Each structure stands twice: as C-alpha cells, then as structure tokens.
Coordinates of C-alpha atoms in Angstrom, one line a residue:
Chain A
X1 CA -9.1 -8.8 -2.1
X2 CA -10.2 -8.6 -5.7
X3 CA -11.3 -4.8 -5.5
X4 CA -7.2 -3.9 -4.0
X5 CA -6.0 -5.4 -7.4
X6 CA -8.1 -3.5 -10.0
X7 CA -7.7 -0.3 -7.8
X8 CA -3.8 -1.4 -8.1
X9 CA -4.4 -1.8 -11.6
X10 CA -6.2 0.9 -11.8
X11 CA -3.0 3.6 -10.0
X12 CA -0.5 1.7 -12.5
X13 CA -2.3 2.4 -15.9
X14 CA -2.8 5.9 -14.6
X15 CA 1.5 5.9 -14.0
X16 CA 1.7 4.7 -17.1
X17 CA -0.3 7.6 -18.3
X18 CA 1.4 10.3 -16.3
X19 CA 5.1 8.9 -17.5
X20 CA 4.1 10.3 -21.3
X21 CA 5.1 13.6 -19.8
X22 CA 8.4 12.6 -19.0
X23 CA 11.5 12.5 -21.2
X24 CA 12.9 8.7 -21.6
X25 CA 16.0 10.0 -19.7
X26 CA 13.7 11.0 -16.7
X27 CA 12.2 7.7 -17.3
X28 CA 15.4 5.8 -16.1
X29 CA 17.5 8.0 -14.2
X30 CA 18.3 6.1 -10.8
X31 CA 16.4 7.6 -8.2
X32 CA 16.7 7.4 -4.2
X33 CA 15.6 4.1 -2.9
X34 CA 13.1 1.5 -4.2
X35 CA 14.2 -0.2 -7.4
X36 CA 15.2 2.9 -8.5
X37 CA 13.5 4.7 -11.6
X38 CA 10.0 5.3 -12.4
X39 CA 10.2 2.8 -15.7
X40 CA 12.0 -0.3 -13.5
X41 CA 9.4 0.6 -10.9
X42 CA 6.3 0.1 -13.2
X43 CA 8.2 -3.2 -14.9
X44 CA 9.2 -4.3 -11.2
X45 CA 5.9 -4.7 -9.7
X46 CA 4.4 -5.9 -13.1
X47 CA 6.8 -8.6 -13.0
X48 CA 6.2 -9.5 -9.0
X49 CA 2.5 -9.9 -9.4
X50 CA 2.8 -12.0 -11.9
X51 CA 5.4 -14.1 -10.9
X52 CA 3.7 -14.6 -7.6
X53 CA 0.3 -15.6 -9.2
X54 CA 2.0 -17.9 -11.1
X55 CA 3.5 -19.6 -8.1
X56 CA 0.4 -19.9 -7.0
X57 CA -1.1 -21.5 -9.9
X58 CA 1.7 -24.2 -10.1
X59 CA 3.0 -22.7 -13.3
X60 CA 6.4 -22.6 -14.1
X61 CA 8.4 -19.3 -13.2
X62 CA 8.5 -17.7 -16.6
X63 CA 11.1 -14.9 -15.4
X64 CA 11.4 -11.1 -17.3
X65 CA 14.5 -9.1 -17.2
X66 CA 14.2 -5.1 -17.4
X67 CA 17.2 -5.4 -19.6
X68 CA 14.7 -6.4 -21.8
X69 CA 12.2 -3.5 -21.6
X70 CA 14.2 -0.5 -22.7
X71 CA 10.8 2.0 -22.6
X72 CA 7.1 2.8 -21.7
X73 CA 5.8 1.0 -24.2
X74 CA 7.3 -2.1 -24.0
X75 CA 6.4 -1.9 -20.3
X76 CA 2.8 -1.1 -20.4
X77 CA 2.5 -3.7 -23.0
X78 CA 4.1 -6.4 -20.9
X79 CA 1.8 -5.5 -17.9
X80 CA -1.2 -5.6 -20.5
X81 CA -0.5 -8.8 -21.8
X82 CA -0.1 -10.2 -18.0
X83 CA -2.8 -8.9 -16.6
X84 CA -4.6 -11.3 -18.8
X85 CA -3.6 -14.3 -17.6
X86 CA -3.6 -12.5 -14.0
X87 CA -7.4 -11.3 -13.9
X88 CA -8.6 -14.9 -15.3
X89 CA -6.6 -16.1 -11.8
X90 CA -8.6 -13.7 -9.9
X91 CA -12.0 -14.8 -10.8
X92 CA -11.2 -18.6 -9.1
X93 CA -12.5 -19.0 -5.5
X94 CA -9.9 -17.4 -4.0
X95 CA -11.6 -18.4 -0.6
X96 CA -11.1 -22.1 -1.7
X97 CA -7.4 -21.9 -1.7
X98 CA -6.6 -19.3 0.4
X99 CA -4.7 -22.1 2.9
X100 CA -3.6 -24.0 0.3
X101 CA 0.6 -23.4 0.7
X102 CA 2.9 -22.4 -2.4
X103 CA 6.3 -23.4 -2.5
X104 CA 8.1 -20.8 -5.1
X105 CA 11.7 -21.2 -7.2
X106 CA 13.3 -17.7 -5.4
X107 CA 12.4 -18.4 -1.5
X108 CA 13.4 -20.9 0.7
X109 CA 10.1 -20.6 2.5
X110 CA 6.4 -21.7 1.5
X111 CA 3.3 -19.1 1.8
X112 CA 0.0 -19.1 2.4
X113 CA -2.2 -18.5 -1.0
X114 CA -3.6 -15.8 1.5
X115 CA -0.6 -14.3 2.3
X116 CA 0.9 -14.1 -1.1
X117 CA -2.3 -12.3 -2.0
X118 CA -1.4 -9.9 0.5
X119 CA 2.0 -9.0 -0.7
X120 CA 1.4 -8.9 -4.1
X121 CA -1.6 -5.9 -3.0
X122 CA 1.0 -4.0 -0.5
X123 CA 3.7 -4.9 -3.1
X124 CA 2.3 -2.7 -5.5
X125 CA 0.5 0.2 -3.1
X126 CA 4.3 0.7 -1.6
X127 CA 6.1 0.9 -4.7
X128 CA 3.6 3.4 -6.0
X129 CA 4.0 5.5 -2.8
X130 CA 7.7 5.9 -3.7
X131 CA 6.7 7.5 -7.2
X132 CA 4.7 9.9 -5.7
X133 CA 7.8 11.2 -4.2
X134 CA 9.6 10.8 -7.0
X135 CA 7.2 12.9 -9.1
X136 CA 7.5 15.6 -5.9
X137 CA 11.5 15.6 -6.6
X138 CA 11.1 17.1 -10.4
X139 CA 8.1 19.2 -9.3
X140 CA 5.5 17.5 -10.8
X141 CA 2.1 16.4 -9.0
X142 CA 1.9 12.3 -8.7
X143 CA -1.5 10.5 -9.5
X144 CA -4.0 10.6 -6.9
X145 CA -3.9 7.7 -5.0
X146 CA -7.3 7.6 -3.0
X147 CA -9.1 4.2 -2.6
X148 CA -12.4 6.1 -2.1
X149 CA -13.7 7.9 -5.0
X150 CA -12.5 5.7 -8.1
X151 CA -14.6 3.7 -9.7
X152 CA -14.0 -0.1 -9.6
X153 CA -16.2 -2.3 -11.4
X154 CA -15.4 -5.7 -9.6
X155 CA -18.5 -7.5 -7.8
X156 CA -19.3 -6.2 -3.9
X157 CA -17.5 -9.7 -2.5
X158 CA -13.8 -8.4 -2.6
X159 CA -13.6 -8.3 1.4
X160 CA -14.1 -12.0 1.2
Chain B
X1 CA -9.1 -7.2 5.6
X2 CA -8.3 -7.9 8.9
X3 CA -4.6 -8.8 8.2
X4 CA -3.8 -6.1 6.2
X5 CA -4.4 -3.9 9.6
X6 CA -2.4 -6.3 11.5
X7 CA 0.6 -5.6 9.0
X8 CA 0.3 -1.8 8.4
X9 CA 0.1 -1.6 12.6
X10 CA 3.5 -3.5 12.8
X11 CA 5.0 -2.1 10.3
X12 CA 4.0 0.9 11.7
X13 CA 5.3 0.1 14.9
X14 CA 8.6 -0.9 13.5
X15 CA 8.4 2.7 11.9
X16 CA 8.4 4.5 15.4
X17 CA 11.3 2.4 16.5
X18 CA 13.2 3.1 13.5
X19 CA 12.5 6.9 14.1
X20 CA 14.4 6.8 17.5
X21 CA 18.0 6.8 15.4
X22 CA 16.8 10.0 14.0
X23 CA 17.3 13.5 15.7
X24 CA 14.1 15.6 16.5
X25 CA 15.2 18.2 13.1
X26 CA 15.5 15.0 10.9
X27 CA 12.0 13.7 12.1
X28 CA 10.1 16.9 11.4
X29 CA 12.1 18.1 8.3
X30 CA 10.1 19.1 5.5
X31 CA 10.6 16.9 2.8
X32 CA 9.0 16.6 -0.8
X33 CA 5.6 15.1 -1.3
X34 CA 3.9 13.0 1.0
X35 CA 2.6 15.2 4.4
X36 CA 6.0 16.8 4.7
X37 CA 8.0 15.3 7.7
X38 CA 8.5 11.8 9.2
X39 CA 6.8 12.5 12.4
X40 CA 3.9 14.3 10.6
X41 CA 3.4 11.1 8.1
X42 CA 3.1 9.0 11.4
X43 CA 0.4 11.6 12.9
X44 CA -1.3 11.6 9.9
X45 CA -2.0 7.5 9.1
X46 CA -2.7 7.2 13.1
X47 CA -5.4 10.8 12.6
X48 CA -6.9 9.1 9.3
X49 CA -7.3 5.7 10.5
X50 CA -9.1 6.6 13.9
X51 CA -11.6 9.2 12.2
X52 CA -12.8 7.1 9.2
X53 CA -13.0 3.8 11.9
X54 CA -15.2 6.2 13.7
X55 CA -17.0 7.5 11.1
X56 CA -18.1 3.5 10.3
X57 CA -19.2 3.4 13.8
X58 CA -21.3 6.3 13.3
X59 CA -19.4 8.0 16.2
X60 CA -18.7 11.6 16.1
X61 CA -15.3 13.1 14.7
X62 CA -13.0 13.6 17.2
X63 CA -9.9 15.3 15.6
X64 CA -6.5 15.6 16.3
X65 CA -4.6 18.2 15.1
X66 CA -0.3 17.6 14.3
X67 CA 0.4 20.8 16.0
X68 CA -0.7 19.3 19.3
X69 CA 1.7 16.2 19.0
X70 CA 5.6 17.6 18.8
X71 CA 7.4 14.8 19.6
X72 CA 7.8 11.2 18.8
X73 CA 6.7 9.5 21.8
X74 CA 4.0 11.7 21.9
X75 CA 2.8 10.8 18.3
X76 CA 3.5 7.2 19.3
X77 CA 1.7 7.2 21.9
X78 CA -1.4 8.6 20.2
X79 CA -1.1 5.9 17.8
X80 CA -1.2 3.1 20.4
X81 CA -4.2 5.1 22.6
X82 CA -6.3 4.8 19.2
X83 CA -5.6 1.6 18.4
X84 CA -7.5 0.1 21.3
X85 CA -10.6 1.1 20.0
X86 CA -9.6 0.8 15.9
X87 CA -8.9 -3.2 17.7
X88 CA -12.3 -3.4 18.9
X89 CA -14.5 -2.3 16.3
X90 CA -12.2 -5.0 13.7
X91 CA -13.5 -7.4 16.0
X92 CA -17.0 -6.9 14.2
X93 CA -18.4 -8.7 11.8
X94 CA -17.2 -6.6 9.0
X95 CA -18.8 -8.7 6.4
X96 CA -22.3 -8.0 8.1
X97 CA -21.8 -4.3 7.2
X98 CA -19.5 -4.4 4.0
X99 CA -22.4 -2.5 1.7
X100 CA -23.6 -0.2 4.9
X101 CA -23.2 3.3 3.6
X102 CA -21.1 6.2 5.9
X103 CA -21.1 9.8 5.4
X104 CA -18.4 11.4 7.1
X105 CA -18.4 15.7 8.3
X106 CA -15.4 15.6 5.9
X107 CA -16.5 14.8 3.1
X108 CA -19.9 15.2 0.5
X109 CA -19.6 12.0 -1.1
X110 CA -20.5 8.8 1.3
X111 CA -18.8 5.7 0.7
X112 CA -19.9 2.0 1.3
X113 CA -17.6 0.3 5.1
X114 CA -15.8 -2.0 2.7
X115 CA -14.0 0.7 0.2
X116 CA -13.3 3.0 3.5
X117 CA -11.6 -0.4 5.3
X118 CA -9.8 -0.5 1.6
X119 CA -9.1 2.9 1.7
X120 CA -7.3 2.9 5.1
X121 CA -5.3 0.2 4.4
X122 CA -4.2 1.2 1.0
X123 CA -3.5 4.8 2.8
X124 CA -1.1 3.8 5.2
X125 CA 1.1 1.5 2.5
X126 CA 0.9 4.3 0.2
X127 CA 2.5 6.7 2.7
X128 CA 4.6 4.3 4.1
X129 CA 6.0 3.6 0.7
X130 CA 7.3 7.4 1.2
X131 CA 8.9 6.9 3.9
X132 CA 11.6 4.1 2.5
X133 CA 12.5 6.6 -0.2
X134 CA 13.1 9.6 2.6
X135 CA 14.7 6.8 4.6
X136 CA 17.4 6.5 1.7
X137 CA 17.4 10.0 1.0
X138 CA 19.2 10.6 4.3
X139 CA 21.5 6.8 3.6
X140 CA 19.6 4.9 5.9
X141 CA 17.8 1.3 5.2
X142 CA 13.9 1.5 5.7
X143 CA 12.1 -0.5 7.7
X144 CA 11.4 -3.7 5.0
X145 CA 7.8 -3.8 4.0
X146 CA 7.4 -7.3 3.1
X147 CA 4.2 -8.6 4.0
X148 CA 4.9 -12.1 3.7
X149 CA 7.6 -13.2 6.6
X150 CA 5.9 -11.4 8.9
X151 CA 4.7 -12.9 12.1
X152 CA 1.1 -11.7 12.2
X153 CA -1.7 -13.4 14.8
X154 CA -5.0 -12.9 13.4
X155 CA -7.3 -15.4 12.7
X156 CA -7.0 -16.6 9.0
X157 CA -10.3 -15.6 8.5
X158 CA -8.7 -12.0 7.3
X159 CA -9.3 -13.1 3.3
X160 CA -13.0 -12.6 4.2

C-alpha cells in the first residue's frame, strides 16, 4: 500500500513539474470532465488524500477551498506541507488498523481503514489519467505514468 | 493487492456495459491520448494484465493482437476468458513471492512480482481515468470510479 502512495506522489510532483510549461490561463481553463482544469485537479486530489487520512486518524476535518489557491505555487506548496503530516501517517502499522472503521463529516457511511486506503490510491491514479488526456488536447506529451521503472525508495513490505 | 483487482475487474465490467449505449464508430473512434479508441483501451488493460500475470508465472507470452478483436462482445469476451486464469494465479500466496524477480520477452529490465502486481493495477486506473474524460467529451456520465461503496468479496486479507 505504502509503495502506491510515493509512486502517487511521485506522478503528482512530476505534474507539478510539467505545469511550469503552461501559461496560468491553460492552468485553469475548464476542461472536459473530472474536476475540470489541470491546477483544481492537482489541489483536488491533494485535498482528498488528506482529508481522508485525517478521517482516519480521528483529526478534525480541517477543509481547503481552491478559491483559495489561485496558482502552481500555492498548490504545490499546500501538497508539500500535507504530505508531511501524510507520510508520518503512513509509517503506523497500517496492518493494525486496517479493520478498524472511520466514520467521516461528508458521508453518511463508515469505511474500512483498508478501504479508505484504497480510494485515496485509485483516487489519485484516476485523476492523473484524466491529465494525460488533457495534456493530449493542447498537443503536449503527459508524464509517464509507468509503475515499473521509477524508483521508489519505500521498504519491500508495501504489499502488506 | 488483491482488492485492488477485484475493483479494477468491476469497474471494468461496468465499463463494457456502459459501452453498449455507444455505436460501433463511437467505440473505435480515435481519440487523443490514451491507446486511441474506447474499445481498443478495453483490449489493451485485458492484453496487459494477462501477459505480465503470465510472465510472473514464468509462462510463455501468449499475445493478442487488437486487430483480431473488432467488436465489443468480442473484446469482452476476451477479458472474461483471461480472467479465469488472472483469478487463479491471485489465489497464490503473493506475499511468498513479492521480491521473486521476472523478466519478461518485452522488456530488458526485470522487475520484482510485487511492483509488476503494482504496475497492473495502477495501469488499468490510469487508463480508466481516460475514459471518464472521453465519456464527457461525447456528454455522457462515466461509469463512477469510486472505490469505496463498492461491493467487493475478497477476503480482507487484500492489505497484505
């Protein structure tokens, strides 16, 4: 489970990366489907993983607004600063609480820790599939998005 | 692991019944990015699951080739031929072989079982993901990837 993060991780710094190319209006234009733009996109999933690990923790929601993240910087620098408090999460037993259930403040239902683990990962890998088409619209090569081949540093145990 | 198959192979599935609203020009339109055409995408996560499963099992490559599949049902029914045996070898212990190295006819790199069962799973969302932004390009509602909300069987041994 660990390794699908820092491979998601990973993908979204290299987004990041490859948005420097575009103009800011390129940025947010509203696009076909998903949330919509390739800025909201990259705040969007930022804000569901952490929001979800929260949840999971027992925290307190501590909603963002994209209202309030006007460009790439003050994106990237929000998923920086969350993937702090996201990646000390990830080194807990995950195993341990992987049953445990997590009631959360937008969702009638309650999840599995395991499952919420799950949909944060395909979360992220879907909403990155939609740039890449997004990247195909103004002719412009997305980042690779191969598992195999990258080089993740996390410990051998992520299929636990 | 495990679970993540489980949700790509229903979502999957709900893919192929979504497909049926669409004429046979709409499902093998060229479109940008991705492999090109609805009914190729679905060829091409079935093609690329089977062969890597296979290569793990150190069987030979058996390769299918799009041209050979023209239809829908046809393509579907590839998918659900392949998944029999995909089924059984998941079955396996897959921790037991996690760090077992594969080399593949396709490739000169070999990779270790666990990052190819990460790569297959993180393939199929990925390209997926494309197809809810072709979905809209042509004002239709994709099939919704959440993974949570999702009635999936497997054991709950699929964090390991």
């Amino acid at each position: 489970m660990k390794k699908f993060f820092e491979y998601n991780w990973q993908v979204r710094d290299e987004w990041f990366e490859w948005c420097n190319q575009l103009t800011h209006d390129e940025l947010i234009k509203e696009r076909q489907g998903g949330v919509g733009s390739f800025l909201h996109t990259l705040f969007h999933i930022t804000e569901v993983e952490f929001s979800w690990i929260r949840a999971i923790e027992g925290k307190e929601d501590r909603p963002f607004h994209f209202e309030d993240f006007k460009t790439l910087p003050e994106v990237q620098s929000l998923s920086n600063e969350l993937r702090i408090e996201n990646a000390a999460f990830l080194q807990k037993d995950l195993l341990a609480i992987k049953d445990e259930f997590v009631t959360v403040v937008w969702d009638e239902q309650s999840y599995s820790v395991e499952d919420i683990l799950h949909h944060i990962i395909a979360h992220e890998i879907h909403h990155v599939g939609q740039l890449s088409i997004w990247a195909r619209d103004i002719e412009r090569s997305p980042v690779p998005a191969n598992f195999i081949g990258r080089k993740l540093g996390l410990s051998s145990d992520s299929v636990k």
